[in-house]
Every structure is written in structure tokens, then in C-alpha cells.
Short mmCIF file of C-alpha atoms in Angstrom, two decimals:
data_model
loop_
_atom_site.label_atom_id
_atom_site.label_comp_id
_atom_site.label_asym_id
_atom_site.label_seq_id
_atom_site.Cartn_x
_atom_site.Cartn_y
_atom_site.Cartn_z
CA UNK A 24 -39.52 68.38 -49.31
CA UNK A 25 -41.53 65.82 -51.23
CA UNK A 26 -38.63 63.44 -51.32
CA UNK A 27 -38.31 63.66 -47.58
CA UNK A 28 -42.00 62.98 -47.04
CA UNK A 29 -41.89 60.01 -49.48
CA UNK A 30 -38.87 58.64 -47.64
CA UNK A 31 -40.61 59.20 -44.37
CA UNK A 32 -43.68 57.37 -45.64
CA UNK A 33 -41.62 54.43 -46.89
CA UNK A 34 -39.71 54.27 -43.63
CA UNK A 35 -42.95 54.36 -41.71
CA UNK A 36 -44.43 51.59 -43.88
CA UNK A 37 -41.36 49.45 -43.30
CA UNK A 38 -41.57 50.09 -39.59
CA UNK A 39 -45.24 49.08 -39.57
CA UNK A 40 -44.47 45.85 -41.44
CA UNK A 41 -41.67 45.02 -39.02
CA UNK A 42 -43.93 45.67 -36.10
CA UNK A 43 -46.64 43.45 -37.51
CA UNK A 44 -44.20 40.65 -38.14
CA UNK A 45 -42.77 41.19 -34.68
CA UNK A 46 -46.23 40.80 -33.27
CA UNK A 47 -47.01 37.68 -35.22
CA UNK A 48 -43.74 35.82 -34.90
CA UNK A 49 -42.83 34.66 -31.41
CA UNK A 50 -39.50 33.16 -30.50
CA UNK A 51 -39.45 30.32 -28.04
CA UNK A 52 -36.69 28.00 -26.92
CA UNK A 53 -38.89 24.92 -26.93
CA UNK A 54 -41.69 24.52 -29.44
CA UNK A 55 -45.17 24.39 -27.91
CA UNK A 56 -47.18 21.19 -28.06
CA UNK A 57 -50.48 21.69 -29.81
CA UNK A 58 -53.69 19.72 -29.50
CA UNK A 59 -55.82 21.61 -31.97
CA UNK A 60 -58.81 19.31 -31.51
CA UNK A 61 -59.16 20.67 -27.99
CA UNK A 62 -57.68 24.10 -28.87
CA UNK A 63 -54.90 23.34 -26.42
CA UNK A 64 -51.31 24.61 -26.44
CA UNK A 65 -48.82 23.38 -23.83
CA UNK A 66 -45.77 25.53 -23.17
CA UNK A 67 -42.81 23.64 -21.75
CA UNK A 68 -40.41 26.58 -21.56
CA UNK A 69 -39.07 27.30 -18.09
CA UNK A 70 -40.80 30.41 -16.66
CA UNK A 71 -37.63 32.39 -15.91
CA UNK A 72 -39.23 35.67 -16.90
CA UNK A 73 -41.99 35.16 -14.36
CA UNK A 74 -39.67 34.24 -11.51
CA UNK A 75 -37.66 37.45 -11.69
CA UNK A 76 -40.77 39.57 -12.14
CA UNK A 77 -41.32 40.19 -8.44
CA UNK A 78 -44.51 40.35 -6.37
CA UNK A 79 -46.83 41.48 -9.21
CA UNK A 80 -46.16 39.45 -12.31
CA UNK A 81 -49.33 40.58 -14.10
CA UNK A 82 -47.61 42.31 -17.01
CA UNK A 83 -45.28 39.35 -17.59
CA UNK A 84 -48.15 36.90 -17.34
CA UNK A 85 -50.17 38.86 -19.80
CA UNK A 86 -47.27 39.04 -22.26
CA UNK A 87 -46.73 35.28 -21.90
CA UNK A 88 -50.41 34.58 -22.50
CA UNK A 89 -50.43 36.83 -25.56
CA UNK A 90 -47.40 35.11 -27.04
CA UNK A 91 -48.78 31.62 -26.53
CA UNK A 92 -52.19 32.54 -27.87
CA UNK A 93 -50.50 34.08 -30.93
CA UNK A 94 -48.69 30.81 -31.58
CA UNK A 95 -51.93 28.86 -31.20
CA UNK A 96 -53.76 31.13 -33.63
CA UNK A 97 -50.86 30.80 -36.09
CA UNK A 98 -51.33 27.04 -35.96
CA UNK A 99 -55.08 27.40 -36.46
CA UNK A 100 -54.55 29.48 -39.57
CA UNK A 101 -52.57 26.60 -41.08
CA UNK A 102 -55.53 24.20 -40.89
CA UNK A 103 -57.63 23.36 -43.96
CA UNK A 104 -60.57 25.73 -44.22
CA UNK A 105 -64.00 25.45 -45.74
CA UNK A 106 -66.94 27.72 -46.27
CA UNK A 107 -70.13 27.25 -44.28
CA UNK A 108 -72.94 29.72 -45.07
CA UNK A 109 -70.90 32.85 -45.69
CA UNK A 110 -68.32 32.13 -43.00
CA UNK A 111 -64.84 30.67 -43.41
CA UNK A 112 -64.40 27.84 -40.97
CA UNK A 113 -61.32 25.81 -40.09
CA UNK A 114 -61.76 22.07 -39.74
CA UNK A 115 -60.16 20.98 -36.46
CA UNK A 116 -58.40 17.62 -36.28
CA UNK A 117 -59.33 14.92 -33.78
CA UNK A 118 -58.37 15.75 -30.16
CA UNK A 119 -55.32 13.88 -28.94
CA UNK A 120 -55.47 14.55 -25.17
CA UNK A 121 -57.69 12.14 -23.30
CA UNK A 122 -60.04 14.05 -20.98
CA UNK A 123 -61.09 12.48 -17.66
CA UNK A 124 -64.59 11.08 -17.13
CA UNK A 125 -67.31 13.68 -16.88
CA UNK A 126 -69.74 11.54 -14.94
CA UNK A 127 -69.02 8.77 -12.41
CA UNK A 128 -68.89 5.13 -13.49
CA UNK A 129 -72.31 3.55 -13.90
CA UNK A 130 -73.43 1.26 -11.09
CA UNK A 131 -74.02 -2.37 -11.93
CA UNK A 132 -77.74 -2.88 -12.45
CA UNK A 133 -79.59 -5.61 -10.56
CA UNK A 134 -80.43 -8.68 -12.65
CA UNK A 135 -83.87 -8.97 -14.16
CA UNK A 136 -86.11 -11.84 -13.15
CA UNK A 137 -85.26 -13.79 -16.27
CA UNK A 138 -81.54 -13.29 -15.77
CA UNK A 139 -81.80 -14.55 -12.19
CA UNK A 140 -83.73 -17.59 -13.32
CA UNK A 141 -81.32 -18.30 -16.16
CA UNK A 142 -78.38 -18.02 -13.82
CA UNK A 143 -80.00 -20.43 -11.37
CA UNK A 144 -80.83 -23.00 -13.98
CA UNK A 145 -77.61 -22.54 -15.90
CA UNK A 146 -79.40 -21.55 -19.10
CA UNK A 147 -77.17 -19.90 -21.66
CA UNK A 148 -78.54 -18.09 -24.70
CA UNK A 149 -77.85 -19.74 -28.06
CA UNK A 150 -76.58 -17.58 -30.84
CA UNK A 151 -79.44 -17.21 -33.32
CA UNK A 152 -79.38 -15.84 -36.83
CA UNK A 153 -81.14 -12.55 -37.44
CA UNK A 154 -82.88 -13.66 -40.64
CA UNK A 155 -85.01 -16.74 -41.16
CA UNK A 156 -86.17 -18.24 -44.44
CA UNK A 157 -89.89 -17.69 -44.77
CA UNK A 158 -91.54 -20.30 -47.05
CA UNK A 159 -94.80 -18.42 -47.37
CA UNK A 160 -93.35 -15.22 -48.78
CA UNK A 161 -90.30 -16.89 -50.31
CA UNK A 162 -87.74 -14.51 -48.87
CA UNK A 163 -85.51 -14.01 -45.91
CA UNK A 164 -87.37 -12.34 -43.12
CA UNK A 165 -86.47 -11.18 -39.62
CA UNK A 166 -86.82 -13.58 -36.75
CA UNK A 167 -88.82 -10.96 -34.78
CA UNK A 168 -89.92 -7.40 -35.37
CA UNK A 169 -91.38 -5.60 -38.38
CA UNK A 170 -92.42 -8.04 -41.13
CA UNK A 171 -91.24 -11.06 -39.25
CA UNK A 172 -91.13 -14.54 -40.71
CA UNK A 173 -93.93 -16.33 -38.86
CA UNK A 174 -96.41 -13.72 -37.70
CA UNK A 175 -99.54 -15.58 -36.68
CA UNK A 176 -101.68 -12.43 -36.66
CA UNK A 177 -101.04 -11.94 -40.36
CA UNK A 178 -102.36 -15.29 -41.61
CA UNK A 179 -105.20 -15.17 -44.06
CA UNK A 180 -106.65 -18.59 -43.28
CA UNK A 181 -107.12 -20.03 -39.80
CA UNK A 182 -108.74 -23.43 -39.25
CA UNK A 183 -111.30 -23.47 -36.46
CA UNK A 184 -110.06 -26.04 -33.91
CA UNK A 185 -112.41 -28.88 -33.08
CA UNK A 186 -113.32 -27.84 -29.54
CA UNK A 187 -113.80 -24.12 -30.21
CA UNK A 188 -117.03 -22.19 -30.58
CA UNK A 189 -117.79 -22.01 -34.36
CA UNK A 190 -119.00 -18.43 -34.05
CA UNK A 191 -115.81 -17.18 -32.40
CA UNK A 192 -113.59 -14.83 -34.37
CA UNK A 193 -110.22 -16.62 -34.50
CA UNK A 194 -108.45 -13.64 -36.01
CA UNK A 195 -109.61 -11.35 -33.23
CA UNK A 196 -108.62 -13.99 -30.72
CA UNK A 197 -105.06 -14.03 -32.01
CA UNK A 198 -104.82 -10.26 -32.04
CA UNK A 199 -106.15 -10.15 -28.48
CA UNK A 200 -103.64 -12.74 -27.32
CA UNK A 201 -100.82 -10.71 -28.86
CA UNK A 202 -102.00 -7.56 -27.11
CA UNK A 203 -102.05 -9.38 -23.81
CA UNK A 204 -98.52 -10.67 -24.37
CA UNK A 205 -97.28 -7.19 -25.23
CA UNK A 206 -98.93 -5.74 -22.12
CA UNK A 207 -97.45 -8.46 -19.94
CA UNK A 208 -94.01 -7.83 -21.39
CA UNK A 209 -94.33 -4.12 -20.77
CA UNK A 210 -95.42 -4.74 -17.20
CA UNK A 211 -92.44 -6.99 -16.56
CA UNK A 212 -90.09 -4.46 -18.09
CA UNK A 213 -91.43 -1.71 -15.85
CA UNK A 214 -91.20 -3.99 -12.85
CA UNK A 215 -87.57 -4.76 -13.64
CA UNK A 216 -86.92 -1.05 -14.01
CA UNK A 217 -88.59 -0.27 -10.72
CA UNK A 218 -86.54 -2.94 -9.04
CA UNK A 219 -83.36 -1.48 -10.55
CA UNK A 220 -84.18 1.99 -9.27
CA UNK A 221 -85.74 0.72 -6.04
CA UNK A 222 -89.01 2.51 -6.70
CA UNK A 223 -92.56 1.38 -6.21
CA UNK A 224 -94.96 0.71 -9.06
CA UNK A 225 -98.55 1.86 -8.66
CA UNK A 226 -100.32 -1.45 -8.03
CA UNK A 227 -103.87 -2.41 -8.91
CA UNK A 228 -104.17 -4.67 -5.89
CA UNK A 229 -107.79 -4.31 -4.89
CA UNK A 230 -109.21 -3.04 -8.14
CA UNK A 231 -109.78 -6.17 -10.21
CA UNK A 232 -113.42 -7.22 -10.46
CA UNK A 233 -114.02 -10.30 -8.32
CA UNK A 234 -117.79 -10.53 -8.31
CA UNK A 235 -118.12 -9.99 -4.56
CA UNK A 236 -116.86 -6.51 -3.84
CA UNK A 237 -118.48 -4.08 -1.44
CA UNK A 238 -119.98 -0.80 -2.51
CA UNK A 239 -116.98 1.17 -1.23
CA UNK A 240 -114.49 -1.04 -3.08
CA UNK A 241 -116.46 -0.67 -6.30
CA UNK A 242 -116.63 3.07 -5.78
CA UNK A 243 -112.87 3.24 -5.24
CA UNK A 244 -112.20 1.13 -8.34
CA UNK A 245 -114.50 3.38 -10.34
CA UNK A 246 -112.68 6.51 -9.13
CA UNK A 247 -109.29 5.07 -10.00
CA UNK A 248 -110.55 4.05 -13.44
CA UNK A 249 -111.87 7.54 -14.03
CA UNK A 250 -108.53 9.12 -13.26
CA UNK A 251 -106.52 6.62 -15.32
CA UNK A 252 -106.83 8.46 -18.62
CA UNK A 253 -104.25 10.53 -20.46
CA UNK A 254 -105.84 13.75 -19.21
CA UNK A 255 -106.05 12.36 -15.65
CA UNK A 256 -109.84 12.21 -15.74
CA UNK A 257 -110.42 15.78 -16.78
CA UNK A 258 -112.68 15.13 -19.76
CA UNK A 259 -114.51 12.04 -18.51
CA UNK A 260 -118.28 12.31 -18.91
CA UNK A 261 -120.57 11.31 -16.10
CA UNK A 262 -123.69 9.19 -16.35
CA UNK A 263 -126.98 11.18 -16.51
CA UNK A 264 -127.81 11.00 -12.80
CA UNK A 265 -124.33 10.51 -11.40
CA UNK A 266 -123.26 13.06 -8.82
CA UNK A 267 -119.80 14.55 -8.46
CA UNK A 268 -117.67 12.68 -5.91
CA UNK A 269 -117.54 14.36 -2.53
CA UNK A 270 -114.33 14.84 -0.69
CA UNK A 271 -111.99 13.78 -3.45
CA UNK A 272 -109.66 16.69 -2.77
CA UNK A 273 -106.83 16.82 -0.29
CA UNK A 274 -107.95 16.76 3.31
CA UNK A 275 -106.92 19.79 5.36
CA UNK A 276 -104.90 19.09 8.46
CA UNK A 277 -105.40 21.15 11.58
CA UNK A 278 -103.40 21.31 14.75
CA UNK A 279 -104.55 18.90 17.43
CA UNK A 280 -106.95 20.26 20.02
CA UNK A 281 -104.73 19.79 23.06
CA UNK A 282 -101.43 20.43 21.40
CA UNK A 283 -98.59 21.99 23.27
CA UNK A 284 -100.08 25.08 24.94
CA UNK A 285 -96.68 26.63 25.44
CA UNK A 286 -95.85 26.22 21.76
CA UNK A 287 -99.18 27.68 20.76
CA UNK A 288 -98.61 30.67 23.01
CA UNK A 289 -95.11 31.15 21.64
CA UNK A 290 -96.38 31.11 18.06
CA UNK A 291 -99.04 33.64 18.81
CA UNK A 292 -96.62 35.96 20.60
CA UNK A 293 -94.21 35.70 17.71
CA UNK A 294 -97.02 36.59 15.33
CA UNK A 295 -97.88 39.58 17.46
CA UNK A 296 -94.30 40.72 17.54
CA UNK A 297 -94.10 40.61 13.76
CA UNK A 298 -97.35 42.50 13.47
CA UNK A 299 -96.19 45.19 15.85
CA UNK A 300 -92.77 45.63 14.38
CA UNK A 301 -94.24 48.13 11.85
CA UNK A 302 -91.69 47.12 9.25
CA UNK A 303 -92.97 45.67 5.97
CA UNK A 304 -91.92 42.02 6.13
CA UNK A 305 -90.41 40.50 3.02
CA UNK A 306 -92.96 38.05 1.67
CA UNK A 307 -90.61 35.49 0.18
CA UNK A 308 -93.28 33.80 -1.92
CA UNK A 309 -94.44 36.99 -3.55
CA UNK A 310 -90.90 38.20 -4.10
CA UNK A 311 -89.82 34.98 -5.83
CA UNK A 312 -92.98 34.85 -7.92
CA UNK A 313 -92.42 38.39 -9.07
CA UNK A 314 -88.79 37.64 -9.92
CA UNK A 315 -89.73 34.52 -11.88
CA UNK A 316 -92.45 36.35 -13.77
CA UNK A 317 -89.97 39.06 -14.78
CA UNK A 318 -87.49 36.46 -16.00
CA UNK A 319 -90.20 34.68 -18.00
CA UNK A 320 -91.21 37.94 -19.63
CA UNK A 321 -87.62 38.73 -20.56
CA UNK A 322 -87.18 35.28 -22.12
CA UNK A 323 -90.42 35.60 -24.04
CA UNK A 324 -89.41 39.00 -25.42
CA UNK A 325 -86.02 37.63 -26.47
CA UNK A 326 -87.59 34.59 -28.12
CA UNK A 327 -90.04 36.79 -29.99
CA UNK A 328 -87.18 38.88 -31.35
CA UNK A 329 -85.20 35.81 -32.43
CA UNK A 330 -88.28 33.91 -33.57
CA UNK A 331 -88.82 35.35 -37.07
CA UNK A 332 -85.04 35.24 -37.72
CA UNK A 333 -84.39 31.79 -36.34
CA UNK A 334 -87.22 30.09 -38.26
CA UNK A 335 -85.44 30.72 -41.59
CA UNK A 336 -82.50 28.51 -40.61
CA UNK A 337 -84.62 25.37 -40.78
CA UNK A 338 -86.07 22.80 -38.46
CA UNK A 339 -84.29 20.82 -35.76
CA UNK A 340 -81.41 18.59 -36.94
CA UNK A 341 -82.55 15.15 -38.13
CA UNK A 342 -82.01 12.14 -35.89
CA UNK A 343 -79.02 10.09 -36.93
CA UNK A 344 -78.37 6.43 -36.21
CA UNK A 345 -80.25 3.26 -37.10
CA UNK A 346 -83.36 2.07 -35.36
CA UNK A 347 -83.57 -1.69 -34.93
CA UNK A 348 -87.01 -3.20 -34.72
CA UNK A 349 -90.11 -1.76 -33.21
CA UNK A 350 -90.23 -3.63 -29.91
CA UNK A 351 -87.85 -2.80 -27.16
CA UNK A 352 -86.33 0.00 -29.12
CA UNK A 353 -86.48 2.44 -26.21
CA UNK A 354 -82.97 3.49 -25.30
CA UNK A 355 -83.59 5.29 -22.02
CA UNK A 356 -83.34 3.14 -18.95
CA UNK A 357 -85.13 5.45 -16.56
CA UNK A 358 -88.82 4.91 -15.87
CA UNK A 359 -91.14 7.65 -17.15
CA UNK A 360 -91.99 8.98 -13.73
CA UNK A 361 -88.36 9.49 -12.78
CA UNK A 362 -88.00 12.98 -14.17
CA UNK A 363 -91.01 14.16 -12.29
CA UNK A 364 -89.47 13.36 -8.94
CA UNK A 365 -87.33 16.45 -9.09
CA UNK A 366 -89.31 19.00 -7.20
CA UNK A 367 -90.01 22.37 -8.78
CA UNK A 368 -88.15 24.21 -6.05
CA UNK A 369 -84.89 24.64 -7.87
CA UNK A 370 -84.80 28.34 -7.14
CA UNK A 371 -83.67 29.22 -3.66
CA UNK A 372 -86.29 30.24 -1.19
CA UNK A 373 -90.04 30.39 -1.52
CA UNK A 374 -92.55 28.14 -3.22
CA UNK A 375 -93.91 28.60 -6.70
CA UNK A 376 -97.40 30.05 -6.87
CA UNK A 377 -99.36 28.60 -3.96
CA UNK B 18 -113.82 22.41 17.75
CA UNK B 19 -110.31 23.05 16.63
CA UNK B 20 -107.49 25.53 17.17
CA UNK B 21 -107.09 28.40 14.73
CA UNK B 22 -104.76 28.19 11.75
CA UNK B 23 -101.99 30.73 11.18
CA UNK B 24 -104.06 32.70 8.71
CA UNK B 25 -107.08 32.81 10.95
CA UNK B 26 -105.03 33.87 13.97
CA UNK B 27 -103.42 36.61 11.98
CA UNK B 28 -106.73 37.97 10.71
CA UNK B 29 -108.22 37.87 14.19
CA UNK B 30 -105.24 39.52 15.85
CA UNK B 31 -105.21 42.30 13.28
CA UNK B 32 -108.83 43.05 14.08
CA UNK B 33 -108.43 42.97 17.84
CA UNK B 34 -105.21 44.98 17.69
CA UNK B 35 -107.19 47.84 16.23
CA UNK B 36 -108.93 48.18 19.60
CA UNK B 37 -106.34 47.20 22.15
CA UNK B 38 -103.05 47.43 20.27
CA UNK B 39 -100.01 45.87 21.95
CA UNK B 40 -102.05 44.87 25.02
CA UNK B 41 -103.16 41.89 22.96
CA UNK B 42 -100.21 39.93 24.23
CA UNK B 43 -101.64 40.27 27.73
CA UNK B 44 -104.67 38.37 26.47
CA UNK B 45 -102.55 35.68 24.90
CA UNK B 46 -100.10 35.33 27.75
CA UNK B 47 -102.00 35.65 31.03
CA UNK B 48 -100.38 35.38 34.45
CA UNK B 49 -103.44 33.76 36.06
CA UNK B 50 -103.94 30.80 33.74
CA UNK B 51 -103.58 29.43 30.23
CA UNK B 52 -106.30 30.71 27.98
CA UNK B 53 -106.64 29.75 24.35
CA UNK B 54 -108.67 30.54 21.27
CA UNK B 55 -110.70 27.75 19.78
CA UNK B 56 -112.86 27.67 16.70
CA UNK B 57 -116.26 26.00 16.74
CA UNK B 58 -118.79 26.37 13.95
CA UNK B 59 -116.93 29.41 12.59
CA UNK B 60 -117.03 31.17 15.95
CA UNK B 61 -113.92 31.97 17.94
CA UNK B 62 -114.13 31.27 21.67
CA UNK B 63 -111.70 32.52 24.29
CA UNK B 64 -111.64 29.80 26.87
CA UNK B 65 -109.42 28.66 29.73
CA UNK B 66 -107.61 25.43 29.27
CA UNK B 67 -109.50 23.72 32.13
CA UNK B 68 -112.90 24.42 30.63
CA UNK B 69 -111.73 23.49 27.16
CA UNK B 70 -110.71 20.06 28.35
CA UNK B 71 -114.19 19.58 29.77
CA UNK B 72 -115.82 20.84 26.60
CA UNK B 73 -113.84 18.38 24.53
CA UNK B 74 -115.99 15.64 26.00
CA UNK B 75 -119.11 16.99 24.35
CA UNK B 76 -119.73 15.97 20.77
CA UNK B 77 -119.41 18.69 18.19
CA UNK B 78 -123.02 18.88 17.09
CA UNK B 79 -124.28 19.05 20.67
CA UNK B 80 -121.81 21.70 21.80
CA UNK B 81 -123.36 25.16 21.70
CA UNK B 82 -120.77 27.43 23.20
CA UNK B 83 -117.72 27.45 25.44
CA UNK B 84 -115.94 30.19 27.34
CA UNK B 85 -116.56 33.62 25.77
CA UNK B 86 -117.34 34.17 22.15
CA UNK B 87 -114.99 36.82 20.75
CA UNK B 88 -116.41 36.82 17.29
CA UNK B 89 -116.94 34.78 14.22
CA UNK B 90 -115.40 34.19 10.81
CA UNK B 91 -117.67 35.03 7.94
CA UNK B 92 -118.11 32.92 4.82
CA UNK B 93 -115.36 34.90 3.12
CA UNK B 94 -113.03 34.42 6.11
CA UNK B 95 -113.21 37.92 7.51
CA UNK B 96 -113.33 38.27 11.25
CA UNK B 97 -116.27 40.06 12.85
CA UNK B 98 -115.85 41.02 16.50
CA UNK B 99 -118.87 40.51 18.78
CA UNK B 100 -120.01 42.55 21.76
CA UNK B 101 -119.49 39.55 24.04
CA UNK B 102 -115.77 40.25 23.78
CA UNK B 103 -116.19 43.62 25.46
CA UNK B 104 -115.56 42.32 28.96
CA UNK B 105 -112.11 41.19 27.96
CA UNK B 106 -111.21 44.07 25.71
CA UNK B 107 -112.41 46.92 27.92
CA UNK B 108 -109.58 46.85 30.51
CA UNK B 109 -106.98 47.07 27.72
CA UNK B 110 -108.74 49.52 25.48
CA UNK B 111 -106.69 52.43 24.30
CA UNK B 112 -109.55 54.88 24.40
CA UNK B 113 -112.78 54.97 26.33
CA UNK B 114 -115.56 53.62 24.25
CA UNK B 115 -115.54 51.43 21.22
CA UNK B 116 -115.36 53.19 17.90
CA UNK B 117 -114.97 52.04 14.35
CA UNK B 118 -111.41 51.56 13.16
CA UNK B 119 -111.47 54.63 10.91
CA UNK B 120 -112.64 56.95 13.68
CA UNK B 121 -110.25 55.23 16.06
CA UNK B 122 -107.30 55.98 13.79
CA UNK B 123 -108.40 59.59 13.52
CA UNK B 124 -108.52 59.93 17.28
CA UNK B 125 -105.13 58.22 17.68
CA UNK B 126 -103.48 60.48 15.20
CA UNK B 127 -104.85 63.67 16.71
#
């Protein structure tokens, strides 16, 4: 009896092993082509099994998919592995298939004002060295940027020129001139950007002090100046006896007095019909607001649950790559107001909180 | 003087409908002439189109009244119906006499 059961057990064990091997090993006429970087396996075998399957090839398809996936996984197990925070991870090789472009080709940008001028005059830029020998400090310094070679704001001794006011602060004058140059450069950069994206810059056309401006113009300039702060004028103090500006909100628009009488009548009848229909009308605004509030609450609850666990993993990944110089280091080519143009109505139907 | 906005029309119609119900559309859409509601100094006037065109020639601060005053909008934008509207509401009234909305509902449901 025991002998039989032992034999049975052994036989069963052998059967299990064979089955496992059978599951893992897959026979194919042609070897599959693997691109493990993209987790891709291409099967070039002719699909004879599928063709004679009939109208519903689901079972055959599933078997084929299982076989091919098994082969792919077998390949993955052969890759070099490493350990990352209590998990064994395989290091994938570089992908070999070239994927098509995700985004369309970039449009050629219009030339900046300087580029147009240079093209007209035939000016070509000379190749300049990055580092210049600075006598004063006795070392090689950058041509421009942080700790540049000849920075006139950093001089410790400035001679007062003959025709200048002796009480003028020459150091402050140089710093002021630099600030003006930086501001002018920034303005030109934004103008070039606006020209590239065909957008309008907010202009300060009538707001510069001329000495003969009317009371209204001065008032307008003062209002614009008040709103031109980082908090859009919210924390600006008023002078002791200054009154709040009247009518600075949006002006309400009403229908014209003699508008289309027929249209007016139609609107009113429509309103009456809705009122009399005795069915509760779906208020789209309220419905969407409610939906959005529910979604926000769900997200907040989820974040709160993940919050104490996620904070242990560490801060955001550090920024890689070099940063060259301080000026002009901004990499994005879109003007700051561009993102705001997308209206908040990305959800279908209804406006967000009136 | 200006026409009513959507909100104001809705509030006003809801009030008037409590007295005359569906007959309100007979006030809006009359066979014998185009009548319209106009707002002037928070008061709603029911006036024929002819007279309104004449009244438009009077400046706003000098204009006292035009057509029939149906009621006024209070400071908190509620509509209060005036007795001067009775002449227009009486022929379409659902019940004889003018009662408050609560009593009117009671009577209707009886």
C-alpha cells in the first residue's frame, strides 16, 4: 500500500514538473524578435492555427498570446538584475525600434529684430572665446555672466568725470544704468516672443508722465499703477483722505430698449413654458459644481491617506543638467501669460462657480 | 428705463403665476397689440410698445411713470406686486378675489 502511494506521489511529482516545463517552454518554427527596451516581441510565424480556427478564433488567439508572452518573460528573466529598495529589478537594454514622432514638427520661428537687421546688413557673428584673461584678478574669467571679466559695477574706484556733478554717486549711476539695460533687454525679449506667438503685449502707451496730462489721464495712470503689483493691487494702501475708486468693476450690459419685440416675446413664452412644465429642470451649473466638489473631496481623502506614507520616500528628484550663466538661462519659449489662455472650462457643460 | 433681465423676468413671472397661472402667457402675447415689461427706477411697468417709444424721449430722471405699474423690485431683488396691476390680473384670475399665496394654494388644493 505504502509503496503504491509513494510511487503515485513520485509519478505525480514528475507529471507536475513536466507540466511546468511544458508551460514554460514554447516551440516555435521561427524565433521571435525581441526589443526588450520597449518590451516588444515580434512573431514572424505564419498564423496557420488562426486561419483554420473558424469564425471565433478567441481560444486560439488567447493561446497564441500566452505563448508569446511566455517567451518574452523568459527573455526578461535572462537580463541582469539588481536590487532597488527591497525589490529585484531587471535592467532593460536600450530600445532598438525607432518610434514615430509624438508631437508634430516645430514651426520655424519668426526672426527677432536683431536677426532681421543682421541679415539685412550682412552681419555675421564672430566666434568668441568663452573665457577672457582678466588683469585685475589675474585669472581667466567669463566673457559675460557670473563673475565676468570686466564688470563695471564691481569696480572699487571710479574717477569723477570732468563735466559731472561732484556730489553725484557714480557707483549708483552705474548700477542704475545696468538695471535699465537689463529691463530693456527683457522688454525686447518679450516683444520678440509676442511677435513669434502673434500676441499683444500690454502697452503703457498713455501712462508715462509728460507734465501736461489731464486729470482723467492721471487718474487712469494712477489706477494702472495701483494694479501693477504682484498681488494685483490687493494690499495697496490708500492715502489718508483718498476715496475708493467708483465704478472700477465690470459694467453690466442690458438688452437694448427697443430690441426685437418678437424675440423678447419668444424668450418670455419659453420661460413660461419651462416654469409650467412642472418637471425639475437640470441646473447644469449646480450639477457640475457638485460633481467637481465630490471629485475634489475624493482626491483630498486619497492624498491624506498617501501623505504620511509618501513623505518618507524623500523629496522631489533633484534637477539634473548644467545651468549656464544667469542671464538668458530661461529654457521655455512661451511667454508667461500663455498658459493662462486656456479657459477653465475643460469639463463638458456648465461653468465653474459663477 | 430698460428691459428686464432673465433673472428678473423669472422672479416676476413666478410671482404673477401664483395669481393667474398659465393665463400669464395671454399677458405676454396679446392679440390686440405688443405689450412689454420695462424697468424704471426698480419698478416694473406694463406698457404698450407705442407708448414706450414715446416715453423713451423723456430723460430718465424726469420720467415718473409709464403704462401701468405692476410692481417693484425690492433692494434684495424680490418682486412685490402692486394693486395697480389688478386691472390686468383680474380677468385672468383663477379665483375671485386676491388672496395670499399660501391661502391660494390651500384653496386650489381643496
